[in-house]
Coordinates of C-alpha atoms in Angstrom, one line a residue:
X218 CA 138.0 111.6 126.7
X219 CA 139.4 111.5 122.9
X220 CA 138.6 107.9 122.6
X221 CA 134.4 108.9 123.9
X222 CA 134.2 111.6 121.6
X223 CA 135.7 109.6 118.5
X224 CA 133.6 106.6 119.7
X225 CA 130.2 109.1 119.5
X226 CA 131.2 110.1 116.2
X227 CA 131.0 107.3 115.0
X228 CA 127.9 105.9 116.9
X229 CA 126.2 108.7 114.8
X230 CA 126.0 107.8 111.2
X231 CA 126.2 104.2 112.1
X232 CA 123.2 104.2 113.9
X233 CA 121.6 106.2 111.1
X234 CA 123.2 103.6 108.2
X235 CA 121.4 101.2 110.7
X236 CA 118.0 102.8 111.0
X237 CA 117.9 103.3 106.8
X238 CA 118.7 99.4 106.6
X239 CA 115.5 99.0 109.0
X240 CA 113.3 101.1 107.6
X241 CA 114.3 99.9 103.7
X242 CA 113.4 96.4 105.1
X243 CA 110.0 97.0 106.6
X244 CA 108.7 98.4 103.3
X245 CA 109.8 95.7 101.2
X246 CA 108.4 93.5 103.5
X247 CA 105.3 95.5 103.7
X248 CA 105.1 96.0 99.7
X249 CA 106.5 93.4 98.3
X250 CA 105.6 90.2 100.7
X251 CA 102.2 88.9 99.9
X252 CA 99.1 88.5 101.7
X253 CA 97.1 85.8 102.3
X254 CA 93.9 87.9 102.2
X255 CA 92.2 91.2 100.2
X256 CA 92.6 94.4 101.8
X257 CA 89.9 96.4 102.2
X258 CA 89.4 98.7 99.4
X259 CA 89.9 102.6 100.0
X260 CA 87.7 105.0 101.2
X261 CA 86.7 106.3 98.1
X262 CA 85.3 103.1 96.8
X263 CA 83.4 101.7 99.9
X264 CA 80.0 103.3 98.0
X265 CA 80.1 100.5 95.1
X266 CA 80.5 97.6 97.9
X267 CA 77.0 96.6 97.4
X268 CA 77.5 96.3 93.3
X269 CA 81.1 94.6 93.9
X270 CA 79.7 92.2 96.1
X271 CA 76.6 91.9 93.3
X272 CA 79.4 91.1 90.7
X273 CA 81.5 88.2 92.7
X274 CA 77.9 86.8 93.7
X275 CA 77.2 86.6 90.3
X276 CA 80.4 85.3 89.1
X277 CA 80.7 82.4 91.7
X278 CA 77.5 81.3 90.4
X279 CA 78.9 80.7 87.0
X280 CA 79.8 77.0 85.4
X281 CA 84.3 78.3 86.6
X282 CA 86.5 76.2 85.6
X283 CA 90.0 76.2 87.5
X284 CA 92.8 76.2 85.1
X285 CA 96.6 75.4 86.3
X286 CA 100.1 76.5 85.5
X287 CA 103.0 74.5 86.7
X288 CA 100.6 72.4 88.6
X289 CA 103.3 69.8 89.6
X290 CA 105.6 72.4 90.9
X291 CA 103.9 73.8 94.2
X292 CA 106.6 76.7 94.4
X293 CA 105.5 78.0 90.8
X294 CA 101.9 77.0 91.2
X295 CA 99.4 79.5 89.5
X296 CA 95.6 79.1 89.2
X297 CA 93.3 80.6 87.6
X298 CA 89.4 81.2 86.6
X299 CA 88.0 80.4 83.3
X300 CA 84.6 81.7 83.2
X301 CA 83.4 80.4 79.6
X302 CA 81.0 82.7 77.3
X303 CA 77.1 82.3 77.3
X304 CA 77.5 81.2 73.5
X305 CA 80.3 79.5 72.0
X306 CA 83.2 81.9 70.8
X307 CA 86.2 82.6 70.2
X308 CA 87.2 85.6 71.5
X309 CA 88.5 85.2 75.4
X310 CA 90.1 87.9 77.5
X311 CA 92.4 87.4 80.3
X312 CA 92.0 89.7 83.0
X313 CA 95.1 91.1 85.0
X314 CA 94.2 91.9 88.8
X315 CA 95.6 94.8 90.9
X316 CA 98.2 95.0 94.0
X317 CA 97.1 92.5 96.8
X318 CA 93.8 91.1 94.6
X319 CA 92.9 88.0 92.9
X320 CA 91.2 87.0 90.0
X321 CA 87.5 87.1 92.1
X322 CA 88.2 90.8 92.5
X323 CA 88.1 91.3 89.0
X324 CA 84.1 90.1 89.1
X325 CA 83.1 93.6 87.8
X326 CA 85.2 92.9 84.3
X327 CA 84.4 89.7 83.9
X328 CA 80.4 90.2 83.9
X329 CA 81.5 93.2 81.6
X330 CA 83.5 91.1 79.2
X331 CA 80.6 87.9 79.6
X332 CA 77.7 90.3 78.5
X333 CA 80.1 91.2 75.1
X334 CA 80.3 87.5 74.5
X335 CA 83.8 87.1 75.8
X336 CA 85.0 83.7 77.4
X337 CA 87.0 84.5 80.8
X338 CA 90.3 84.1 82.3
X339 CA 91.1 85.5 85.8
X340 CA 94.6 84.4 87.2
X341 CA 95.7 84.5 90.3
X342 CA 98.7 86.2 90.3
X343 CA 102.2 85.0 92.1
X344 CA 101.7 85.9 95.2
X345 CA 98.1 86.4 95.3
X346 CA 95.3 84.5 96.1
X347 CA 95.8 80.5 95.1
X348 CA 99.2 81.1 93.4
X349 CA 102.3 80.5 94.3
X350 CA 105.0 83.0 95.4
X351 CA 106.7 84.2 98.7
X352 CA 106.4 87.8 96.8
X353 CA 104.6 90.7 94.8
X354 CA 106.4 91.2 91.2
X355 CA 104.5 94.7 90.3
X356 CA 103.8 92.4 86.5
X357 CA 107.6 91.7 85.8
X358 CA 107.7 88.2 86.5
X359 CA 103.7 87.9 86.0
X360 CA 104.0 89.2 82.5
X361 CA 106.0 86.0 81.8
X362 CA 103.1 83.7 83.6
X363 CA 100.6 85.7 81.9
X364 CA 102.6 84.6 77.9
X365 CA 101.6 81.3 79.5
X366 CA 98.1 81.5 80.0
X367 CA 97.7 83.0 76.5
X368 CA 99.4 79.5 75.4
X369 CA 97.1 77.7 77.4
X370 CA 93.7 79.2 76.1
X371 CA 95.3 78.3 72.5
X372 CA 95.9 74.8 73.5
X373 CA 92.4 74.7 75.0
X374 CA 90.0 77.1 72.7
X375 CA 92.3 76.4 69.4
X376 CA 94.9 78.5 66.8
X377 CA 91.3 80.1 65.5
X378 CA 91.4 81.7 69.1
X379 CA 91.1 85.9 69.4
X380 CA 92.7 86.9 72.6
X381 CA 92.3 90.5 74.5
X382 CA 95.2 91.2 77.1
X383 CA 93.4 93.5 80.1
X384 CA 94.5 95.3 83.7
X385 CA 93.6 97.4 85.8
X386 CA 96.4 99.3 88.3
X387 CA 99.3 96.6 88.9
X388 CA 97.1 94.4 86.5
X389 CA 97.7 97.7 83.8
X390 CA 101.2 97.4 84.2
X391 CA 101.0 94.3 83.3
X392 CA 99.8 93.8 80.1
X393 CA 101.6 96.9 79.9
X394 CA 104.9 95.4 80.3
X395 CA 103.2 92.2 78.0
X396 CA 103.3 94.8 75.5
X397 CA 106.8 94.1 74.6
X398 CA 106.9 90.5 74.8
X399 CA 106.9 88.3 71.5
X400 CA 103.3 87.5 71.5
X401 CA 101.6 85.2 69.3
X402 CA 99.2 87.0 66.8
X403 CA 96.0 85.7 68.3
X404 CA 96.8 88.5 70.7
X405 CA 94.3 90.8 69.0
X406 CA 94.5 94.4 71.5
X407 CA 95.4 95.4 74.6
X408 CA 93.7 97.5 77.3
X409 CA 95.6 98.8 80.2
X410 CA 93.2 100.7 83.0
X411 CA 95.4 102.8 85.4
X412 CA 99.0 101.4 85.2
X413 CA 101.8 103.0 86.7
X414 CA 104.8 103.9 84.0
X415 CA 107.6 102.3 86.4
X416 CA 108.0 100.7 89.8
X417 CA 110.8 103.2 90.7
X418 CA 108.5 105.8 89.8
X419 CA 105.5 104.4 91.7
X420 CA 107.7 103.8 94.7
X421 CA 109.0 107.3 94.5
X422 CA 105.7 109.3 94.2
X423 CA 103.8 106.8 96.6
X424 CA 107.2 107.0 99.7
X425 CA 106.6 110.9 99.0
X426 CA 103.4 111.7 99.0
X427 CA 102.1 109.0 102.2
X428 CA 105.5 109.0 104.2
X429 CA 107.4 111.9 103.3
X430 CA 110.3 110.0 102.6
X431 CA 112.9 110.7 99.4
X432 CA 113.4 108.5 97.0
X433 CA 117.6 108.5 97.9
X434 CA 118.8 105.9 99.5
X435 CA 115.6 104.4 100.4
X436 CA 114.3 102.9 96.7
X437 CA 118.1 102.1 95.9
X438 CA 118.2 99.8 98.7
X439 CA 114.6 97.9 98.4
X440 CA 116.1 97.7 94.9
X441 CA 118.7 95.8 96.0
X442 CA 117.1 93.7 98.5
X443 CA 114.8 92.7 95.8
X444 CA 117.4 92.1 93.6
X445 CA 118.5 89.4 96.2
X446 CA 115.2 88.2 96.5
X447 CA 113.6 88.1 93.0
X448 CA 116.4 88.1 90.6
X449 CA 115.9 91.9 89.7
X450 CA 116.6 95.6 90.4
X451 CA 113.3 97.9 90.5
X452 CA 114.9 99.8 87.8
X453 CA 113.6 97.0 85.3
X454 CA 110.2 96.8 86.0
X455 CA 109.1 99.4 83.2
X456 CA 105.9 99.7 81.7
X457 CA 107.5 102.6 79.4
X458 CA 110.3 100.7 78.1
X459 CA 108.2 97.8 77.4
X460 CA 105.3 99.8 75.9
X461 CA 108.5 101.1 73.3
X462 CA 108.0 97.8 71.5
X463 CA 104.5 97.6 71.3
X464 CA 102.4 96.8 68.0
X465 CA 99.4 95.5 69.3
X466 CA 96.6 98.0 69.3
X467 CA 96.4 99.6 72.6
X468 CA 93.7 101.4 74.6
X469 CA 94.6 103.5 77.9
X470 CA 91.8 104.4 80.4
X471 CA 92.8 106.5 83.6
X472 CA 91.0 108.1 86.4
X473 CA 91.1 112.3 86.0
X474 CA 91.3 112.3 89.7
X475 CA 93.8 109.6 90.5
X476 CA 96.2 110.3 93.2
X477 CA 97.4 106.6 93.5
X478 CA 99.1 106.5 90.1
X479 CA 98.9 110.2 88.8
X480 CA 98.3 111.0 85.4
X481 CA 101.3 111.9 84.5
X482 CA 101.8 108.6 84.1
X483 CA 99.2 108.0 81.7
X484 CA 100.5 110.6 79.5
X485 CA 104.0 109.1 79.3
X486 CA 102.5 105.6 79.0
X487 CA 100.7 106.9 75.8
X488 CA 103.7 108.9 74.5
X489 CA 105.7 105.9 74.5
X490 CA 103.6 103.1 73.1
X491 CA 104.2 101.9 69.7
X492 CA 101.8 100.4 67.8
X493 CA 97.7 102.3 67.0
X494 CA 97.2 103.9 70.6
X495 CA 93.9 105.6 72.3
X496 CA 93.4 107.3 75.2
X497 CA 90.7 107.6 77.7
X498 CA 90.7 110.2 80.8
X499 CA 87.6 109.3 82.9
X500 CA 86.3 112.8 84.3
X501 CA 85.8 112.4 88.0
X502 CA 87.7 109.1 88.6
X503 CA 89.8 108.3 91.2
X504 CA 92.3 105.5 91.1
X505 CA 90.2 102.6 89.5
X506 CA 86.6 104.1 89.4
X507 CA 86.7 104.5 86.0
X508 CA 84.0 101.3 85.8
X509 CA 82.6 102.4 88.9
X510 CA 81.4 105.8 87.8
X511 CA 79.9 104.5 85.3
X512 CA 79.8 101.0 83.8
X513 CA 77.7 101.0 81.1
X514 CA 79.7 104.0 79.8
X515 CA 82.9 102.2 80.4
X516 CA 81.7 99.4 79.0
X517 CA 80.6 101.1 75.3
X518 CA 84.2 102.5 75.2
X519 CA 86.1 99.0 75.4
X520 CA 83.2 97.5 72.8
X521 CA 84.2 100.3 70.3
X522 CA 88.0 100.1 70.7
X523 CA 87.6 96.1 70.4
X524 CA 85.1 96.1 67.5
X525 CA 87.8 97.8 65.5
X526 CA 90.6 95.3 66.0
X527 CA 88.6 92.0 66.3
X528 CA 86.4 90.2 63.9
X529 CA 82.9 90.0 63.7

């Protein structure tokens, strides 16, 4: 009878140990494995399908050009789309996607960036799209890839070359986290549209507020299965403590309504960025409307910033 009762004691918390380990796994799988397709956008969005789908129409009838990193290496494969300006120029803007996107869902920025006279890049990201990569980096290895496609448009468009680093959500946090990379100084401005400040903070807020979950022990372990996998604990993937070392002009746009990255996190994104900083709360937003509400609007504010910082 002792042995039962000591044996059910123990079934307890092992069987709970076991269930964490489960449930940890299933949501790196689900969050950090990639897709091989584009999730439907949310709710909220569905009324600017007709103007998306105006937007990739549009850029799929452009003269695209597909650039390649690491082309002979098909496990570090990335591609991208080069979508060159109306007019000769030298100014070009590479555009960082969101989470589970590709460079075509970025259509929007690109038509945006075109009609200012800017040539185009839209990368694929690892694990998106027509890259390469068994999994999601959140921008930490991406903003490594993305250093490389900033050398490739100099070896392409030449050293006389301006270059504009933008995101939008995981694409954001990106060029957020580019920030405080050594960049070459044809790097001219950054703008980062609704990045998240951290990916431990991200996972945090999003296990709370759609699962109900605590952050302890479940981020700790995905932190350490990704550390396994990818080379890294969550803990590093910062946009805050890369944005420290900014000194590229930076301009920070974020939905007033956003409940997918809060913006709390635009406020400490701002606080910590070195370098000449604005700030832009879209009233009425949600989590990457800020174009949709208003593109013309949206796309005066990122002329002004720019026309500050690059020549004319």
């Amino acid at each position: 009878m002792k042995k039962r009762r000591w044996m059910a004691a123990l079934a307890t918390p092992f069987m709970l140990v076991s269930a964490t380990l489960l449930a940890s796994e299933k949501l790196y799988n689900f969050a950090f494995k990639r897709v091989d397709y584009v999730p439907e956008t949310s709710a909220d969005k569905q009324k600017y399908a007709t103007d998306y789908w105006a937007y990739v129409d549009w850029l799929q009838r452009q003269p695209l050009q597909t650039w390649h990193l690491h082309r002979d290496d098909t496990a570090n494969q990335l591609v991208a789309k080069f979508v060159p300006a109306k007019n000769p120029s030298r100014r070009t803007v590479i555009v960082s996607h969101g989470y589970k996107g590709d460079g075509e869902t970025m259509a929007n920025y690109a038509y945006m960036f075109h009609n200012l006279g800017y040539n185009v890049l839209l990368p694929d990201d690892r694990g998106h799209g027509q890259s390469a990569g068994r999994y999601i980096s959140f921008g930490w290895q991406d903003r490594h890839d993305y250093a490389d496609w900033v050398q490739q448009v100099l070896q392409k468009m030449g050293h006389q070359a301006e270059i504009v680093l933008f995101g939008v959500s995981m694409g954001g946090a990106t060029v957020e986290m580019m920030s405080g990379e050594v960049l070459p100084p044809q790097v001219k401005a950054i703008i980062a549209d609704c990045g998240y400040t951290s990916l431990a903070d991200e996972l945090t807020y999003l296990l709370k507020r759609q699962f109900h979950l605590p952050k302890y022990p479940i981020v700790p372990l995905v932190s350490f299965i990704n550390r396994h996998r990818m080379g890294y604990f969550i803990s590093d993937v910062s946009s805050v403590e890369q944005l420290r070392h900014n000194t590229r002009p930076i301009f920070f746009i974020h939905g007033e309504k956003d409940v997918y990255v809060p913006s709390w996190m635009l406020k400490q994104n701002y606080q910590a960025a070195g370098g000449p900083k604005q700030m832009w709360q879209v009233p009425n937003a949600s989590h990457a409307e800020s174009f949709w509400v208003d593109p013309a609007t949206y796309e005066k504010h990122v002329k002004t910033f720019l026309n500050r910082y690059l020549t004319h």
